[in-house]
């Protein structure tokens, strides 16, 4: 009893010295109030750290090269002469000998028939975009030592090593030019035939490409066949291989097949109309 009396006396004494309970004296219990916002910067987390006004809070990032009102770096200096007209230069997407061998081994390309742009695009793994200044394919020398196929192929650009690799196996390679309209036809032949329009003539190469496609060293389709035969022997002697005789090959008809300079498709002449629905060919009168 004495202990309780002393405790109550101390409590009464404490209440007499403490101030009166008022609104200004009330405090919540510790950790009883949780802040539902992140509490970042002066906005209390409602902007998520992305700013207050303008495009910065909408994640509308500036375009590449924009310098917030200043003159951009690429406009403070004049153009170099090398880049003049670069957007109009012809492009040739590469396809290597290794890729070509894989397409042949997986039966995506039939080597018993001549191969051109249409054959490569129909494989389903290669795509040509004439609208983006792509004027055909260039054959590169990657996988040069592993290429073993005998093929009659037509590309738009090939170097000396690639030509030697094709002819060493008894094949034939030819470089040919196609105008943009012909490239659209070759990249998607079915879509063109469904239009019901006659096959037009292939245009001749422009002046800056004429020298390349008339040179026998490049196996140009406008070169003299006799000069091509001589250069085949010269190239075989240079690279040290025995040139196979195409004339004695059983597939001589396939290897010697070539398009006319005005022809777009193998076996189809300009002026013919292909009816996809009836599966017929309407030939023009000569």
mmCIF file of C-alpha atoms in Angstrom:
data_model
loop_
_atom_site.group_PDB
_atom_site.id
_atom_site.type_symbol
_atom_site.label_atom_id
_atom_site.label_comp_id
_atom_site.label_asym_id
_atom_site.label_seq_id
_atom_site.Cartn_x
_atom_site.Cartn_y
_atom_site.Cartn_z
ATOM 1 C CA UNK A 1 0.000 0.000 0.000
ATOM 2 C CA UNK A 2 2.825 2.337 0.812
ATOM 3 C CA UNK A 3 4.341 1.615 -2.606
ATOM 4 C CA UNK A 4 1.150 2.447 -4.453
ATOM 5 C CA UNK A 5 0.665 5.618 -2.412
ATOM 6 C CA UNK A 6 4.136 6.821 -3.352
ATOM 7 C CA UNK A 7 3.536 6.081 -7.058
ATOM 8 C CA UNK A 8 0.247 7.980 -7.116
ATOM 9 C CA UNK A 9 1.837 10.911 -5.345
ATOM 10 C CA UNK A 10 4.591 11.071 -7.950
ATOM 11 C CA UNK A 11 2.039 10.955 -10.795
ATOM 12 C CA UNK A 12 -0.056 13.744 -9.252
ATOM 13 C CA UNK A 13 3.039 15.805 -8.702
ATOM 14 C CA UNK A 14 4.045 15.274 -12.364
ATOM 15 C CA UNK A 15 0.627 16.318 -13.638
ATOM 16 C CA UNK A 16 0.781 19.523 -11.588
ATOM 17 C CA UNK A 17 4.087 20.507 -13.253
ATOM 18 C CA UNK A 18 3.210 19.473 -16.879
ATOM 19 C CA UNK A 19 1.331 21.889 -19.190
ATOM 20 C CA UNK A 20 -2.298 21.296 -20.026
ATOM 21 C CA UNK A 21 -3.153 18.822 -22.828
ATOM 22 C CA UNK A 22 -3.832 20.816 -25.975
ATOM 23 C CA UNK A 23 -3.927 20.201 -29.777
ATOM 24 C CA UNK A 24 -0.442 21.617 -30.064
ATOM 25 C CA UNK A 25 0.867 19.051 -27.596
ATOM 26 C CA UNK A 26 -0.597 15.970 -29.351
ATOM 27 C CA UNK A 27 1.786 13.758 -31.348
ATOM 28 C CA UNK A 28 1.047 10.470 -33.132
ATOM 29 C CA UNK A 29 2.612 7.277 -31.909
ATOM 30 C CA UNK A 30 5.972 6.422 -33.481
ATOM 31 C CA UNK A 31 5.677 4.684 -36.921
ATOM 32 C CA UNK A 32 1.894 4.928 -36.834
ATOM 33 C CA UNK A 33 1.735 7.254 -39.883
ATOM 34 C CA UNK A 34 3.036 5.947 -43.260
ATOM 35 C CA UNK A 35 3.804 8.243 -46.198
ATOM 36 C CA UNK A 36 2.240 6.799 -49.375
ATOM 37 C CA UNK A 37 4.421 8.978 -51.662
ATOM 38 C CA UNK A 38 8.068 8.549 -52.431
ATOM 39 C CA UNK A 39 8.866 12.036 -51.146
ATOM 40 C CA UNK A 40 11.315 12.973 -53.864
ATOM 41 C CA UNK A 41 12.272 16.610 -54.487
ATOM 42 C CA UNK A 42 9.933 19.491 -53.869
ATOM 43 C CA UNK A 43 6.911 17.867 -55.550
ATOM 44 C CA UNK A 44 6.562 15.093 -53.042
ATOM 45 C CA UNK A 45 7.088 12.297 -55.531
ATOM 46 C CA UNK A 46 4.184 13.125 -57.836
ATOM 47 C CA UNK A 47 6.557 13.776 -60.779
ATOM 48 C CA UNK A 48 8.631 10.627 -60.183
ATOM 49 C CA UNK A 49 11.829 12.562 -60.655
ATOM 50 C CA UNK A 50 10.996 13.516 -64.247
ATOM 51 C CA UNK A 51 10.731 17.257 -63.793
ATOM 52 C CA UNK A 52 7.822 19.646 -63.630
ATOM 53 C CA UNK A 53 7.056 21.064 -67.077
ATOM 54 C CA UNK A 54 7.831 20.486 -70.738
ATOM 55 C CA UNK A 55 8.876 17.407 -72.660
ATOM 56 C CA UNK A 56 11.209 16.245 -69.908
ATOM 57 C CA UNK A 57 8.387 14.901 -67.761
ATOM 58 C CA UNK A 58 6.841 13.030 -70.732
ATOM 59 C CA UNK A 59 9.999 11.133 -71.689
ATOM 60 C CA UNK A 60 9.943 12.811 -75.100
ATOM 61 C CA UNK A 61 13.645 12.430 -75.724
ATOM 62 C CA UNK A 62 15.403 14.789 -78.066
ATOM 63 C CA UNK A 63 16.382 13.575 -81.511
ATOM 64 C CA UNK A 64 19.942 12.580 -82.218
ATOM 65 C CA UNK A 65 22.126 15.620 -82.830
ATOM 66 C CA UNK A 66 19.727 18.176 -81.283
ATOM 67 C CA UNK A 67 21.548 20.652 -79.038
ATOM 68 C CA UNK A 68 18.642 22.505 -77.354
ATOM 69 C CA UNK A 69 18.460 25.478 -79.675
ATOM 70 C CA UNK A 70 22.142 25.759 -80.508
ATOM 71 C CA UNK A 71 23.470 25.272 -84.000
ATOM 72 C CA UNK A 72 24.081 21.488 -84.219
ATOM 73 C CA UNK A 73 27.573 20.138 -84.634
ATOM 74 C CA UNK A 74 26.822 18.597 -88.003
ATOM 75 C CA UNK A 75 25.608 21.982 -89.318
ATOM 76 C CA UNK A 76 28.502 24.072 -88.012
ATOM 77 C CA UNK A 77 30.855 22.492 -90.551
ATOM 78 C CA UNK A 78 30.476 22.181 -94.334
ATOM 79 C CA UNK A 79 29.955 18.877 -96.110
ATOM 80 C CA UNK A 80 32.994 16.899 -97.150
ATOM 81 C CA UNK A 81 33.234 16.325 -100.924
ATOM 82 C CA UNK A 82 33.354 12.577 -100.321
ATOM 83 C CA UNK A 83 29.790 12.565 -99.001
ATOM 84 C CA UNK A 84 28.332 14.534 -101.892
ATOM 85 C CA UNK A 85 25.443 12.540 -103.299
ATOM 86 C CA UNK A 86 26.054 9.625 -100.924
ATOM 87 C CA UNK A 87 22.322 9.078 -100.496
ATOM 88 C CA UNK A 88 22.019 8.344 -104.206
ATOM 89 C CA UNK A 89 24.840 5.790 -104.429
ATOM 90 C CA UNK A 90 23.920 2.254 -105.405
ATOM 91 C CA UNK A 91 24.122 -0.320 -102.628
ATOM 92 C CA UNK A 92 24.840 -4.030 -103.031
ATOM 93 C CA UNK A 93 23.973 -6.158 -99.964
ATOM 94 C CA UNK A 94 26.609 -8.864 -99.441
ATOM 95 C CA UNK A 95 26.078 -12.610 -99.607
ATOM 96 C CA UNK A 96 29.097 -14.774 -98.876
ATOM 97 C CA UNK A 97 30.137 -18.043 -100.478
ATOM 98 C CA UNK A 98 29.590 -19.649 -97.082
ATOM 99 C CA UNK A 99 25.952 -18.499 -97.006
ATOM 100 C CA UNK A 100 25.492 -19.636 -100.577
ATOM 101 C CA UNK A 101 26.859 -23.098 -99.763
ATOM 102 C CA UNK A 102 24.515 -23.366 -96.764
ATOM 103 C CA UNK A 103 21.529 -22.438 -98.952
ATOM 104 C CA UNK A 104 22.540 -25.133 -101.419
ATOM 105 C CA UNK A 105 23.103 -27.776 -98.726
ATOM 106 C CA UNK A 106 19.704 -27.063 -97.144
ATOM 107 C CA UNK A 107 17.936 -27.356 -100.529
ATOM 108 C CA UNK A 108 16.827 -23.730 -100.527
ATOM 109 C CA UNK A 109 18.576 -23.225 -103.869
ATOM 110 C CA UNK A 110 18.393 -25.699 -106.731
ATOM 111 C CA UNK A 111 21.777 -25.823 -108.484
ATOM 112 C CA UNK A 112 20.239 -27.676 -111.444
ATOM 113 C CA UNK A 113 18.778 -24.314 -112.526
ATOM 114 C CA UNK A 114 20.474 -20.948 -113.090
ATOM 115 C CA UNK A 115 20.543 -18.725 -110.015
ATOM 116 C CA UNK A 116 19.734 -15.016 -110.123
ATOM 117 C CA UNK A 117 18.173 -12.373 -107.864
ATOM 118 C CA UNK A 118 14.761 -14.012 -108.035
ATOM 119 C CA UNK A 119 16.182 -17.367 -106.902
ATOM 120 C CA UNK A 120 18.019 -15.797 -103.966
ATOM 121 C CA UNK A 121 14.957 -13.827 -102.823
ATOM 122 C CA UNK A 122 12.697 -16.895 -103.146
ATOM 123 C CA UNK A 123 14.947 -18.777 -100.724
ATOM 124 C CA UNK A 124 13.165 -16.948 -97.905
ATOM 125 C CA UNK A 125 16.384 -15.907 -96.154
ATOM 126 C CA UNK A 126 17.483 -13.002 -98.344
ATOM 127 C CA UNK A 127 15.638 -9.792 -99.019
ATOM 128 C CA UNK A 128 16.264 -6.990 -101.482
ATOM 129 C CA UNK A 129 14.953 -3.441 -101.023
ATOM 130 C CA UNK A 130 15.152 -1.477 -104.278
ATOM 131 C CA UNK A 131 13.462 1.518 -102.629
ATOM 132 C CA UNK A 132 16.531 1.862 -100.375
ATOM 133 C CA UNK A 133 18.950 2.056 -103.324
ATOM 134 C CA UNK A 134 19.777 -1.661 -103.214
ATOM 135 C CA UNK A 135 20.616 -2.700 -106.764
ATOM 136 C CA UNK A 136 21.330 -6.385 -106.228
ATOM 137 C CA UNK A 137 23.745 -8.663 -104.396
ATOM 138 C CA UNK A 138 27.503 -8.803 -104.202
ATOM 139 C CA UNK A 139 29.187 -12.159 -103.666
ATOM 140 C CA UNK A 140 31.951 -12.023 -101.031
ATOM 141 C CA UNK A 141 34.839 -14.439 -100.458
ATOM 142 C CA UNK A 142 33.940 -15.583 -96.931
ATOM 143 C CA UNK A 143 34.034 -19.389 -96.925
ATOM 144 C CA UNK A 144 36.175 -19.430 -100.051
ATOM 145 C CA UNK A 145 37.939 -22.731 -99.297
ATOM 146 C CA UNK A 146 34.737 -24.570 -98.332
ATOM 147 C CA UNK A 147 32.714 -23.776 -101.428
ATOM 148 C CA UNK A 148 32.282 -26.957 -103.489
ATOM 149 C CA UNK A 149 29.118 -26.387 -105.546
ATOM 150 C CA UNK A 150 28.946 -26.273 -109.333
ATOM 151 C CA UNK A 151 26.556 -23.449 -110.087
ATOM 152 C CA UNK A 152 25.505 -20.981 -112.745
ATOM 153 C CA UNK A 153 24.970 -17.772 -110.803
ATOM 154 C CA UNK A 154 24.288 -14.190 -111.744
ATOM 155 C CA UNK A 155 25.125 -11.434 -109.254
ATOM 156 C CA UNK A 156 25.772 -7.711 -109.491
ATOM 157 C CA UNK A 157 29.316 -7.573 -108.110
ATOM 158 C CA UNK A 158 32.079 -10.094 -107.424
ATOM 159 C CA UNK A 159 35.830 -9.822 -106.953
ATOM 160 C CA UNK A 160 38.541 -11.903 -108.585
ATOM 161 C CA UNK A 161 38.848 -14.463 -105.775
ATOM 162 C CA UNK A 162 35.117 -15.210 -105.828
ATOM 163 C CA UNK A 163 35.137 -15.658 -109.616
ATOM 164 C CA UNK A 164 38.051 -18.085 -109.304
ATOM 165 C CA UNK A 165 36.238 -20.083 -106.593
ATOM 166 C CA UNK A 166 33.142 -20.498 -108.786
ATOM 167 C CA UNK A 167 35.033 -21.439 -111.952
ATOM 168 C CA UNK A 168 37.399 -23.808 -110.124
ATOM 169 C CA UNK A 169 34.413 -26.069 -109.380
ATOM 170 C CA UNK A 170 33.237 -25.994 -112.987
ATOM 171 C CA UNK A 171 30.632 -23.290 -112.459
ATOM 172 C CA UNK A 172 29.827 -20.079 -114.288
ATOM 173 C CA UNK A 173 29.444 -16.620 -112.781
ATOM 174 C CA UNK A 174 28.103 -13.504 -114.446
ATOM 175 C CA UNK A 175 27.679 -9.921 -113.258
ATOM 176 C CA UNK A 176 24.629 -8.076 -114.578
ATOM 177 C CA UNK A 177 22.890 -4.757 -114.021
ATOM 178 C CA UNK A 178 19.166 -4.336 -113.325
ATOM 179 C CA UNK A 179 17.248 -1.094 -113.219
ATOM 180 C CA UNK A 180 14.974 -0.368 -110.213
ATOM 181 C CA UNK A 181 11.824 -1.497 -112.011
ATOM 182 C CA UNK A 182 13.376 -4.836 -112.913
ATOM 183 C CA UNK A 183 14.636 -5.222 -109.333
ATOM 184 C CA UNK A 184 11.083 -4.800 -108.009
ATOM 185 C CA UNK A 185 9.966 -7.547 -110.366
ATOM 186 C CA UNK A 186 12.747 -9.950 -109.390
ATOM 187 C CA UNK A 187 12.433 -9.378 -105.642
ATOM 188 C CA UNK A 188 8.745 -10.393 -105.695
ATOM 189 C CA UNK A 189 7.858 -11.987 -109.020
ATOM 190 C CA UNK A 190 4.463 -13.322 -107.917
ATOM 191 C CA UNK A 191 3.254 -9.877 -106.878
ATOM 192 C CA UNK A 192 4.306 -8.462 -110.237
ATOM 193 C CA UNK A 193 2.617 -11.221 -112.256
ATOM 194 C CA UNK A 194 -0.630 -10.705 -110.335
ATOM 195 C CA UNK A 195 -0.803 -7.151 -111.724
ATOM 196 C CA UNK A 196 -1.476 -8.509 -115.198
ATOM 197 C CA UNK A 197 1.129 -6.250 -116.802
ATOM 198 C CA UNK A 198 3.435 -7.390 -119.630
ATOM 199 C CA UNK A 199 7.081 -7.922 -118.762
ATOM 200 C CA UNK A 200 9.023 -4.764 -119.735
ATOM 201 C CA UNK A 201 12.493 -4.545 -121.195
ATOM 202 C CA UNK A 202 15.460 -4.381 -118.874
ATOM 203 C CA UNK A 203 17.246 -1.038 -119.078
ATOM 204 C CA UNK A 204 20.903 -0.701 -119.955
ATOM 205 C CA UNK A 205 23.388 0.249 -117.199
ATOM 206 C CA UNK A 206 24.158 3.933 -116.593
ATOM 207 C CA UNK A 207 27.351 5.537 -117.818
ATOM 208 C CA UNK A 208 29.245 5.117 -114.546
ATOM 209 C CA UNK A 209 28.542 1.353 -114.479
ATOM 210 C CA UNK A 210 28.996 0.613 -118.162
ATOM 211 C CA UNK A 211 32.743 -0.002 -117.907
ATOM 212 C CA UNK A 212 32.306 -2.586 -115.164
ATOM 213 C CA UNK A 213 29.682 -4.683 -116.957
ATOM 214 C CA UNK A 214 31.561 -4.631 -120.289
ATOM 215 C CA UNK A 215 34.810 -5.884 -118.740
ATOM 216 C CA UNK A 216 35.600 -9.588 -119.235
ATOM 217 C CA UNK A 217 37.619 -9.682 -115.995
ATOM 218 C CA UNK A 218 34.442 -8.911 -114.073
ATOM 219 C CA UNK A 219 32.467 -11.455 -116.136
ATOM 220 C CA UNK A 220 30.164 -8.672 -117.236
ATOM 221 C CA UNK A 221 27.063 -9.677 -119.129
ATOM 222 C CA UNK A 222 27.912 -7.142 -121.872
ATOM 223 C CA UNK A 223 31.500 -8.369 -122.319
ATOM 224 C CA UNK A 224 32.765 -10.231 -125.386
ATOM 225 C CA UNK A 225 32.358 -14.032 -124.843
ATOM 226 C CA UNK A 226 35.707 -14.723 -126.510
ATOM 227 C CA UNK A 227 37.478 -12.402 -124.092
ATOM 228 C CA UNK A 228 35.714 -14.094 -121.172
ATOM 229 C CA UNK A 229 36.985 -17.504 -122.358
ATOM 230 C CA UNK A 230 40.539 -16.170 -122.546
ATOM 231 C CA UNK A 231 40.307 -14.565 -119.113
ATOM 232 C CA UNK A 232 39.025 -17.831 -117.622
ATOM 233 C CA UNK A 233 42.276 -19.509 -118.645
ATOM 234 C CA UNK A 234 44.367 -16.615 -117.366
ATOM 235 C CA UNK A 235 42.613 -16.697 -113.999
ATOM 236 C CA UNK A 236 43.093 -20.477 -113.712
ATOM 237 C CA UNK A 237 46.804 -20.110 -114.328
ATOM 238 C CA UNK A 238 47.041 -17.290 -111.820
ATOM 239 C CA UNK A 239 45.347 -19.244 -108.998
ATOM 240 C CA UNK A 240 46.864 -22.598 -109.969
ATOM 241 C CA UNK A 241 43.898 -24.846 -110.733
ATOM 242 C CA UNK A 242 42.850 -26.917 -113.724
ATOM 243 C CA UNK A 243 39.949 -25.240 -115.508
ATOM 244 C CA UNK A 244 37.143 -27.777 -116.089
ATOM 245 C CA UNK A 245 35.764 -28.037 -119.613
ATOM 246 C CA UNK A 246 32.159 -26.910 -119.528
ATOM 247 C CA UNK A 247 31.558 -28.282 -123.022
ATOM 248 C CA UNK A 248 32.067 -31.857 -121.775
ATOM 249 C CA UNK A 249 29.890 -31.430 -118.701
ATOM 250 C CA UNK A 250 26.510 -33.278 -118.686
ATOM 251 C CA UNK A 251 24.808 -30.090 -117.437
ATOM 252 C CA UNK A 252 26.257 -27.956 -120.214
ATOM 253 C CA UNK A 253 22.813 -26.599 -121.176
ATOM 254 C CA UNK A 254 22.257 -25.279 -117.663
ATOM 255 C CA UNK A 255 25.748 -23.847 -117.288
ATOM 256 C CA UNK A 256 25.584 -22.057 -120.625
ATOM 257 C CA UNK A 257 22.157 -20.524 -119.976
ATOM 258 C CA UNK A 258 22.280 -16.736 -120.013
ATOM 259 C CA UNK A 259 19.785 -13.912 -120.246
ATOM 260 C CA UNK A 260 19.526 -11.452 -123.057
ATOM 261 C CA UNK A 261 20.677 -7.936 -122.021
ATOM 262 C CA UNK A 262 17.022 -6.845 -122.252
ATOM 263 C CA UNK A 263 15.613 -9.910 -120.478
ATOM 264 C CA UNK A 264 14.509 -9.908 -116.839
ATOM 265 C CA UNK A 265 13.469 -13.533 -116.122
ATOM 266 C CA UNK A 266 14.957 -16.780 -117.332
ATOM 267 C CA UNK A 267 12.746 -18.314 -120.023
ATOM 268 C CA UNK A 268 10.404 -15.295 -120.227
ATOM 269 C CA UNK A 269 10.848 -12.693 -122.913
ATOM 270 C CA UNK A 270 9.900 -9.019 -122.643
ATOM 271 C CA UNK A 271 6.340 -8.344 -123.732
ATOM 272 C CA UNK A 272 4.929 -11.633 -122.462
ATOM 273 C CA UNK A 273 1.967 -11.583 -120.077
ATOM 274 C CA UNK A 274 1.834 -14.108 -117.226
ATOM 275 C CA UNK A 275 -1.660 -15.126 -116.077
ATOM 276 C CA UNK A 276 -1.260 -16.498 -112.553
ATOM 277 C CA UNK A 277 -4.931 -17.497 -112.192
ATOM 278 C CA UNK A 278 -5.170 -19.525 -115.382
ATOM 279 C CA UNK A 279 -1.483 -20.472 -115.312
ATOM 280 C CA UNK A 280 -0.997 -19.427 -118.911
ATOM 281 C CA UNK A 281 1.476 -17.258 -120.808
ATOM 282 C CA UNK A 282 0.259 -14.759 -123.385
ATOM 283 C CA UNK A 283 2.988 -14.145 -125.953
ATOM 284 C CA UNK A 284 3.103 -11.137 -128.198
ATOM 285 C CA UNK A 285 3.141 -11.499 -131.934
ATOM 286 C CA UNK A 286 6.482 -11.023 -133.619
#
